[in-house]
């Protein structure tokens, strides 16, 4: 028997946060398949602490755990958490903001450079011997171009800082104009798409932003425009994007996120004007340690009777 409280673990953490979690809690590692997970959670109804990912915490979790005191999520996005159910159960939900801003902004610039300068294609070009038959086709400059950022939040502002280092002009779209922001504001995302050379999407996912990037926005972006999606796959109408890439309605895309991860449509992978990555925005050892530690810090705070450090509401 242990006198440490139980903590159900619904995500994976690296070694340091895992060791810290085990030092404070009796860790119950849940199975990964959703149906088995729910059965496992229901079998531990007295649990007060849950460490999760923002991708999967349905209402049933709150209903099954009447003594729950916190759901501590790994990641900044929490579009898979049933927030109304959490509020109804009076359970705080936390995420891991800020500690990943730099990493996700670095990834975004990598995707911008990848899509516009075609570095992944260049790598393939050398490896498959194509260079022996002639040079790679010219690509598109990034510096001094216009970047439109959909979602100028914590990460969006960090991306803007990076883009300024590339002498880019910056515009942004969001639900409202922000005070003290020197960038051009667009109230309509299609107007920003028509203005910019590269449209970077870094809003949250979920119902409010579903298919925000649709055929209308892609048409406005135009045949010289690039799309970089680093937010959530749900924000982009994927069939409309495939069509736009196929027909040359836009020039190219860099995608870190997809509608049905880890499945990526074959029709998308068949195209050479798209650069893809397996949702690696924050995927470095350093950043994943920082995120994991914040997950544990939130749990410990609540265990010690303090307020959660980074609540989402
Ligand atoms: P944040 O600080 O909350 O910023 C979100 C921004 O999106 C805000 O500027 C907000 O502006 C805008 N926004 C929110 N809802 C909107 C809507 N319905 N329509 C238009 N704009 C909207 O969040 P963050 O920390 O920067 O993170 C942003 C997102 O990045 C996360 O939610 C997650 O989905 C994604 N992300 C992806 C990765 C990855 O690995 N690819 C890693 C980390 C995060 P207004 O309030 O003015 O509208």
CSV table of C-alpha atoms and ligand atoms in Angstrom, one decimal:
chain,number,residue,atom,x,y,z
A,1,UNK,CA,0.0,0.0,0.0
A,2,UNK,CA,1.1,3.5,-0.7
A,3,UNK,CA,-0.1,6.7,1.0
A,4,UNK,CA,0.5,8.7,-2.2
A,5,UNK,CA,-2.8,9.6,-4.0
A,6,UNK,CA,-3.6,7.9,-7.3
A,7,UNK,CA,-3.1,9.8,-10.5
A,8,UNK,CA,-4.4,8.3,-13.7
A,9,UNK,CA,-2.0,8.9,-16.6
A,10,UNK,CA,-3.6,9.3,-20.0
A,11,UNK,CA,-0.5,10.7,-21.8
A,12,UNK,CA,3.1,9.9,-22.1
A,13,UNK,CA,5.8,12.0,-20.3
A,14,UNK,CA,9.6,12.0,-20.6
A,15,UNK,CA,11.9,10.5,-17.9
A,16,UNK,CA,12.3,13.6,-15.6
A,17,UNK,CA,8.6,14.5,-15.3
A,18,UNK,CA,7.7,10.8,-15.1
A,19,UNK,CA,10.1,10.4,-12.1
A,20,UNK,CA,8.6,13.5,-10.5
A,21,UNK,CA,5.1,12.2,-11.0
A,22,UNK,CA,6.0,8.9,-9.4
A,23,UNK,CA,7.6,10.7,-6.4
A,24,UNK,CA,4.3,12.4,-5.6
A,25,UNK,CA,1.6,10.1,-6.9
A,26,UNK,CA,0.7,6.4,-7.2
A,27,UNK,CA,0.6,6.5,-11.0
A,28,UNK,CA,-2.0,4.4,-12.8
A,29,UNK,CA,-1.1,4.1,-16.4
A,30,UNK,CA,-4.3,3.8,-18.5
A,31,UNK,CA,-4.5,1.7,-21.7
A,32,UNK,CA,-4.4,3.7,-24.9
A,33,UNK,CA,-7.5,2.4,-26.7
A,34,UNK,CA,-10.5,4.7,-25.8
A,35,UNK,CA,-12.9,2.0,-24.9
A,36,UNK,CA,-10.4,0.2,-22.6
A,37,UNK,CA,-9.4,3.6,-21.2
A,38,UNK,CA,-12.9,4.4,-20.1
A,39,UNK,CA,-13.3,1.0,-18.5
A,40,UNK,CA,-10.0,1.5,-16.6
A,41,UNK,CA,-11.0,5.0,-15.5
A,42,UNK,CA,-14.4,3.7,-14.3
A,43,UNK,CA,-12.5,1.0,-12.3
A,44,UNK,CA,-10.8,3.7,-10.3
A,45,UNK,CA,-13.7,6.0,-9.3
A,46,UNK,CA,-12.0,7.6,-6.2
A,47,UNK,CA,-9.2,9.1,-8.3
A,48,UNK,CA,-8.6,12.8,-7.7
A,49,UNK,CA,-5.8,13.5,-10.2
A,50,UNK,CA,-5.6,13.0,-13.9
A,51,UNK,CA,-2.7,13.8,-16.3
A,52,UNK,CA,-4.0,13.8,-19.9
A,53,UNK,CA,-3.3,15.1,-23.4
A,54,UNK,CA,-5.6,17.9,-24.6
A,55,UNK,CA,-6.7,15.5,-27.4
A,56,UNK,CA,-8.9,13.1,-25.3
A,57,UNK,CA,-10.9,13.9,-22.1
A,58,UNK,CA,-14.6,13.2,-22.9
A,59,UNK,CA,-17.5,14.0,-20.5
A,60,UNK,CA,-17.5,10.4,-19.3
A,61,UNK,CA,-14.2,10.9,-17.6
A,62,UNK,CA,-15.7,13.7,-15.4
A,63,UNK,CA,-18.8,11.6,-14.8
A,64,UNK,CA,-16.8,8.5,-13.8
A,65,UNK,CA,-14.6,10.4,-11.3
A,66,UNK,CA,-16.8,12.3,-8.8
A,67,UNK,CA,-13.8,13.2,-6.6
A,68,UNK,CA,-11.7,14.6,-9.4
A,69,UNK,CA,-9.7,17.7,-8.4
A,70,UNK,CA,-7.8,18.5,-11.6
A,71,UNK,CA,-7.2,17.4,-15.2
A,72,UNK,CA,-3.7,18.4,-16.1
A,73,UNK,CA,-3.2,18.4,-19.8
A,74,UNK,CA,0.1,18.1,-21.8
A,75,UNK,CA,0.1,20.6,-24.6
A,76,UNK,CA,-1.4,24.0,-25.1
A,77,UNK,CA,-4.4,22.9,-27.3
A,78,UNK,CA,-7.3,21.3,-25.4
A,79,UNK,CA,-9.8,20.9,-28.2
A,80,UNK,CA,-10.3,17.2,-27.2
A,81,UNK,CA,-11.3,18.1,-23.6
A,82,UNK,CA,-15.1,18.4,-22.9
A,83,UNK,CA,-14.8,21.9,-21.2
A,84,UNK,CA,-18.6,22.2,-20.5
A,85,UNK,CA,-18.4,18.8,-18.7
A,86,UNK,CA,-15.4,20.0,-16.8
A,87,UNK,CA,-17.1,23.2,-15.8
A,88,UNK,CA,-20.3,21.4,-14.8
A,89,UNK,CA,-18.2,19.1,-12.6
A,90,UNK,CA,-16.3,22.1,-11.2
A,91,UNK,CA,-13.0,20.5,-12.1
A,92,UNK,CA,-10.1,22.8,-13.3
A,93,UNK,CA,-8.4,21.9,-16.5
A,94,UNK,CA,-4.8,23.0,-17.1
A,95,UNK,CA,-2.6,23.1,-20.2
A,96,UNK,CA,1.1,23.9,-20.8
A,97,UNK,CA,1.2,27.4,-22.4
A,98,UNK,CA,4.2,29.6,-23.1
A,99,UNK,CA,6.9,26.9,-22.5
A,100,UNK,CA,6.5,25.7,-26.1
A,101,UNK,CA,6.2,29.1,-27.9
A,102,UNK,CA,9.8,29.2,-29.1
A,103,UNK,CA,9.8,25.6,-30.3
A,104,UNK,CA,6.6,25.9,-32.2
A,105,UNK,CA,7.7,29.2,-33.7
A,106,UNK,CA,11.0,27.5,-34.8
A,107,UNK,CA,9.0,24.7,-36.4
A,108,UNK,CA,6.7,27.2,-38.2
A,109,UNK,CA,9.7,29.0,-39.7
A,110,UNK,CA,11.0,25.6,-40.8
A,111,UNK,CA,7.7,24.8,-42.5
A,112,UNK,CA,7.7,28.3,-44.1
A,113,UNK,CA,11.2,27.8,-45.5
A,114,UNK,CA,10.4,24.2,-46.4
A,115,UNK,CA,7.3,25.1,-48.3
A,116,UNK,CA,8.7,28.2,-50.1
A,117,UNK,CA,12.3,27.2,-50.6
A,118,UNK,CA,11.5,23.5,-51.0
A,119,UNK,CA,14.3,22.1,-48.9
A,120,UNK,CA,12.7,18.7,-48.4
A,121,UNK,CA,12.3,18.4,-52.2
A,122,UNK,CA,16.0,19.6,-52.5
A,123,UNK,CA,17.1,16.8,-50.2
A,124,UNK,CA,15.2,14.2,-52.3
A,125,UNK,CA,16.6,15.8,-55.5
A,126,UNK,CA,20.2,15.2,-54.4
A,127,UNK,CA,19.6,11.7,-53.0
A,128,UNK,CA,17.7,10.4,-56.0
A,129,UNK,CA,20.4,11.5,-58.4
A,130,UNK,CA,18.3,14.1,-60.2
A,131,UNK,CA,21.1,16.7,-59.7
A,132,UNK,CA,23.3,14.7,-62.0
A,133,UNK,CA,20.9,15.6,-64.8
A,134,UNK,CA,20.7,19.3,-64.0
A,135,UNK,CA,19.8,21.8,-61.2
A,136,UNK,CA,16.6,21.9,-59.1
A,137,UNK,CA,14.0,24.4,-60.3
A,138,UNK,CA,14.2,27.8,-58.7
A,139,UNK,CA,12.1,28.5,-55.6
A,140,UNK,CA,10.4,31.4,-53.9
A,141,UNK,CA,12.2,33.9,-51.6
A,142,UNK,CA,11.0,34.2,-48.0
A,143,UNK,CA,12.7,37.4,-46.9
A,144,UNK,CA,10.8,40.7,-47.4
A,145,UNK,CA,7.6,38.8,-48.1
A,146,UNK,CA,4.3,39.3,-46.4
A,147,UNK,CA,3.3,36.9,-43.7
A,148,UNK,CA,-0.4,36.7,-42.6
A,149,UNK,CA,-0.8,35.1,-39.1
A,150,UNK,CA,-4.2,33.7,-38.3
A,151,UNK,CA,-4.2,33.6,-34.5
A,152,UNK,CA,-1.8,36.2,-33.1
A,153,UNK,CA,-1.6,34.7,-29.6
A,154,UNK,CA,1.3,33.5,-27.6
A,155,UNK,CA,2.8,31.4,-30.4
A,156,UNK,CA,1.6,33.7,-33.1
A,157,UNK,CA,3.5,36.6,-31.6
A,158,UNK,CA,6.6,34.5,-31.3
A,159,UNK,CA,6.3,33.5,-34.9
A,160,UNK,CA,6.0,37.2,-35.8
A,161,UNK,CA,9.3,37.9,-34.0
A,162,UNK,CA,11.0,35.2,-36.0
A,163,UNK,CA,9.5,36.5,-39.3
A,164,UNK,CA,10.7,40.1,-38.5
A,165,UNK,CA,14.2,38.6,-38.4
A,166,UNK,CA,13.5,37.6,-42.0
A,167,UNK,CA,12.5,41.3,-42.8
A,168,UNK,CA,8.9,40.1,-43.4
A,169,UNK,CA,5.9,42.4,-43.3
A,170,UNK,CA,3.3,41.0,-40.9
A,171,UNK,CA,-0.5,41.1,-40.8
A,172,UNK,CA,-2.8,39.2,-38.5
A,173,UNK,CA,-6.3,37.9,-38.3
A,174,UNK,CA,-8.3,37.2,-35.1
A,175,UNK,CA,-11.7,37.8,-33.6
A,176,UNK,CA,-10.6,41.3,-32.5
A,177,UNK,CA,-8.0,43.9,-33.2
A,178,UNK,CA,-5.3,43.9,-30.5
A,179,UNK,CA,-4.1,47.0,-28.7
A,180,UNK,CA,-0.3,47.7,-28.8
A,181,UNK,CA,0.3,45.4,-31.8
A,182,UNK,CA,2.2,47.1,-34.6
A,183,UNK,CA,1.0,44.7,-37.3
A,184,UNK,CA,-1.8,45.2,-39.9
A,185,UNK,CA,-5.1,43.8,-38.6
A,186,UNK,CA,-7.6,42.1,-40.9
A,187,UNK,CA,-11.2,41.5,-39.7
A,188,UNK,CA,-11.7,39.0,-42.6
A,189,UNK,CA,-9.3,36.1,-43.1
A,190,UNK,CA,-9.9,36.1,-46.9
A,191,UNK,CA,-8.7,39.7,-47.1
A,192,UNK,CA,-5.5,38.8,-45.2
A,193,UNK,CA,-5.1,35.7,-47.5
A,194,UNK,CA,-5.3,38.0,-50.6
A,195,UNK,CA,-2.8,40.4,-49.0
A,196,UNK,CA,-0.1,37.9,-47.8
A,197,UNK,CA,2.5,35.7,-49.5
A,198,UNK,CA,2.3,33.1,-46.8
A,199,UNK,CA,-0.7,32.4,-44.6
A,200,UNK,CA,0.4,30.9,-41.2
A,201,UNK,CA,-2.4,29.3,-39.2
A,202,UNK,CA,-1.9,29.1,-35.4
A,203,UNK,CA,-5.4,29.4,-33.9
A,204,UNK,CA,-6.8,26.8,-31.5
A,205,UNK,CA,-8.7,23.9,-33.1
A,206,UNK,CA,-12.3,22.9,-32.1
A,207,UNK,CA,-15.8,23.9,-33.3
A,208,UNK,CA,-15.2,27.7,-33.5
A,209,UNK,CA,-12.3,27.3,-36.1
A,210,UNK,CA,-13.4,24.2,-38.0
A,211,UNK,CA,-12.7,24.6,-41.7
A,212,UNK,CA,-11.7,28.3,-41.2
A,213,UNK,CA,-9.4,27.8,-44.1
A,214,UNK,CA,-11.8,26.8,-46.8
A,215,UNK,CA,-12.0,27.1,-50.6
A,216,UNK,CA,-12.9,30.9,-50.4
A,217,UNK,CA,-9.7,31.6,-48.3
A,218,UNK,CA,-7.5,29.4,-50.5
A,219,UNK,CA,-8.8,31.2,-53.7
A,220,UNK,CA,-8.0,34.5,-52.1
A,221,UNK,CA,-4.5,33.3,-51.2
A,222,UNK,CA,-4.0,32.7,-54.9
A,223,UNK,CA,-1.6,30.9,-57.2
A,224,UNK,CA,1.5,32.6,-55.7
A,225,UNK,CA,0.4,32.1,-52.1
A,226,UNK,CA,1.6,29.5,-49.5
A,227,UNK,CA,-0.3,28.0,-46.6
A,228,UNK,CA,1.4,26.8,-43.4
A,229,UNK,CA,-0.8,25.1,-40.9
A,230,UNK,CA,0.7,24.5,-37.5
A,231,UNK,CA,-2.5,24.7,-35.4
A,232,UNK,CA,-4.9,21.7,-35.8
A,233,UNK,CA,-5.9,19.8,-38.9
A,234,UNK,CA,-9.6,20.6,-38.2
A,235,UNK,CA,-8.9,24.3,-39.0
A,236,UNK,CA,-8.3,23.5,-42.7
A,237,UNK,CA,-10.8,22.0,-45.1
A,238,UNK,CA,-8.5,19.3,-46.2
A,239,UNK,CA,-10.3,18.2,-49.4
A,240,UNK,CA,-10.5,21.9,-50.5
A,241,UNK,CA,-6.7,22.2,-49.8
A,242,UNK,CA,-5.9,19.1,-51.8
A,243,UNK,CA,-7.9,20.5,-54.7
A,244,UNK,CA,-6.2,23.9,-54.5
A,245,UNK,CA,-2.7,22.3,-54.4
A,246,UNK,CA,-3.6,20.0,-57.3
A,247,UNK,CA,-5.0,22.8,-59.6
A,248,UNK,CA,-2.4,25.4,-58.7
A,249,UNK,CA,-5.0,27.6,-57.0
A,250,UNK,CA,-2.3,28.1,-54.4
A,251,UNK,CA,1.4,27.6,-54.8
A,252,UNK,CA,2.2,25.3,-52.0
A,253,UNK,CA,1.7,24.3,-48.3
A,254,UNK,CA,3.6,23.3,-45.2
A,255,UNK,CA,1.5,21.1,-42.9
A,256,UNK,CA,2.4,19.9,-39.4
A,257,UNK,CA,-1.2,18.9,-38.6
A,258,UNK,CA,-3.9,16.9,-40.3
A,259,UNK,CA,-7.6,16.1,-40.0
A,260,UNK,CA,-7.2,12.5,-39.0
A,261,UNK,CA,-3.7,12.0,-37.6
A,262,UNK,CA,-1.7,10.0,-38.1
A,263,UNK,CA,-3.5,9.2,-41.3
A,264,UNK,CA,-2.6,11.6,-44.1
A,265,UNK,CA,-4.6,11.4,-47.4
A,266,UNK,CA,-2.7,9.7,-50.2
A,267,UNK,CA,-3.9,12.5,-52.5
A,268,UNK,CA,-2.0,15.0,-50.4
A,269,UNK,CA,1.2,12.9,-50.2
A,270,UNK,CA,1.2,12.5,-54.0
A,271,UNK,CA,1.7,16.2,-54.5
A,272,UNK,CA,5.2,17.7,-54.7
A,273,UNK,CA,4.1,21.3,-53.7
A,274,UNK,CA,3.4,20.2,-50.1
A,275,UNK,CA,5.8,19.7,-47.2
A,276,UNK,CA,4.6,17.5,-44.4
A,277,UNK,CA,5.6,16.8,-40.8
A,278,UNK,CA,4.1,14.4,-38.2
A,279,UNK,CA,2.8,17.0,-35.7
A,280,UNK,CA,6.2,18.0,-34.4
A,281,UNK,CA,5.6,21.6,-33.5
A,282,UNK,CA,6.8,21.2,-29.9
A,283,UNK,CA,8.7,17.9,-30.4
A,284,UNK,CA,12.2,18.6,-28.9
A,285,UNK,CA,13.6,16.9,-25.8
A,286,UNK,CA,13.9,20.3,-24.1
A,287,UNK,CA,10.4,21.5,-24.8
A,288,UNK,CA,8.8,18.2,-24.1
A,289,UNK,CA,10.6,18.2,-20.7
A,290,UNK,CA,9.4,21.7,-19.9
A,291,UNK,CA,5.8,20.7,-20.9
A,292,UNK,CA,5.9,17.5,-18.9
A,293,UNK,CA,7.2,19.4,-15.8
A,294,UNK,CA,4.4,21.9,-16.1
A,295,UNK,CA,1.9,19.0,-16.2
A,296,UNK,CA,3.4,17.7,-12.9
A,297,UNK,CA,3.7,21.2,-11.4
A,298,UNK,CA,0.0,21.7,-11.9
A,299,UNK,CA,-0.9,18.4,-10.3
A,300,UNK,CA,1.4,19.1,-7.3
A,301,UNK,CA,0.0,22.5,-6.8
A,302,UNK,CA,-3.6,21.2,-6.5
A,303,UNK,CA,-2.4,18.2,-4.4
A,304,UNK,CA,-0.9,20.8,-1.9
A,305,UNK,CA,-4.1,22.7,-1.7
A,306,UNK,CA,-2.9,25.5,-4.0
A,307,UNK,CA,-4.5,27.0,-7.1
A,308,UNK,CA,-3.6,25.3,-10.5
A,309,UNK,CA,-0.8,27.3,-12.2
A,310,UNK,CA,-2.0,27.4,-15.7
A,311,UNK,CA,-5.8,26.9,-15.8
A,312,UNK,CA,-7.6,27.2,-19.2
A,313,UNK,CA,-10.6,28.9,-17.7
B,1,LIG,P1,-3.4,31.5,-27.7
B,1,LIG,O1,-2.3,32.3,-27.0
B,1,LIG,O2,-4.7,31.3,-27.0
B,1,LIG,O3,-3.6,32.2,-29.1
B,1,LIG,C1,-4.7,31.8,-29.9
B,1,LIG,C2,-5.0,32.9,-30.9
B,1,LIG,O4,-6.0,32.4,-31.8
B,1,LIG,C3,-5.4,34.2,-30.3
B,1,LIG,O5,-4.7,35.2,-30.9
B,1,LIG,C4,-6.9,34.3,-30.7
B,1,LIG,O6,-7.2,35.7,-31.0
B,1,LIG,C5,-7.0,33.4,-31.9
B,1,LIG,N1,-8.3,32.8,-32.0
B,1,LIG,C6,-8.9,32.0,-31.0
B,1,LIG,N2,-10.1,31.6,-31.4
B,1,LIG,C7,-10.3,32.1,-32.7
B,1,LIG,C8,-11.3,32.0,-33.6
B,1,LIG,N3,-12.5,31.3,-33.3
B,1,LIG,N4,-11.2,32.6,-34.8
B,1,LIG,C9,-10.1,33.3,-35.1
B,1,LIG,N5,-9.0,33.4,-34.2
B,1,LIG,C10,-9.1,32.8,-33.0
B,1,LIG,O7,-2.8,30.1,-28.0
B,1,LIG,P2,-1.3,29.6,-28.4
B,1,LIG,O8,-0.7,29.2,-27.1
B,1,LIG,O9,-0.7,30.6,-29.2
B,1,LIG,O10,-1.6,28.2,-29.2
B,1,LIG,C11,-2.4,28.3,-30.4
B,1,LIG,C12,-2.7,26.9,-30.9
B,1,LIG,O11,-1.6,26.4,-31.5
B,1,LIG,C13,-3.1,25.8,-29.9
B,1,LIG,O12,-4.5,25.9,-29.4
B,1,LIG,C14,-2.8,24.5,-30.6
B,1,LIG,O13,-4.0,24.1,-31.3
B,1,LIG,C15,-1.7,24.9,-31.6
B,1,LIG,N6,-0.4,24.3,-31.3
B,1,LIG,C16,0.1,23.4,-32.2
B,1,LIG,C17,1.3,22.8,-31.9
B,1,LIG,C18,1.9,21.8,-32.9
B,1,LIG,O14,2.6,20.9,-32.4
B,1,LIG,N7,1.6,21.9,-34.2
B,1,LIG,C19,1.9,23.0,-30.7
B,1,LIG,C20,1.4,23.9,-29.8
B,1,LIG,C21,0.2,24.6,-30.1
B,1,LIG,P3,-8.6,36.3,-30.8
B,1,LIG,O15,-8.9,36.0,-29.3
B,1,LIG,O16,-8.3,37.8,-30.9
B,1,LIG,O17,-9.5,35.8,-31.8
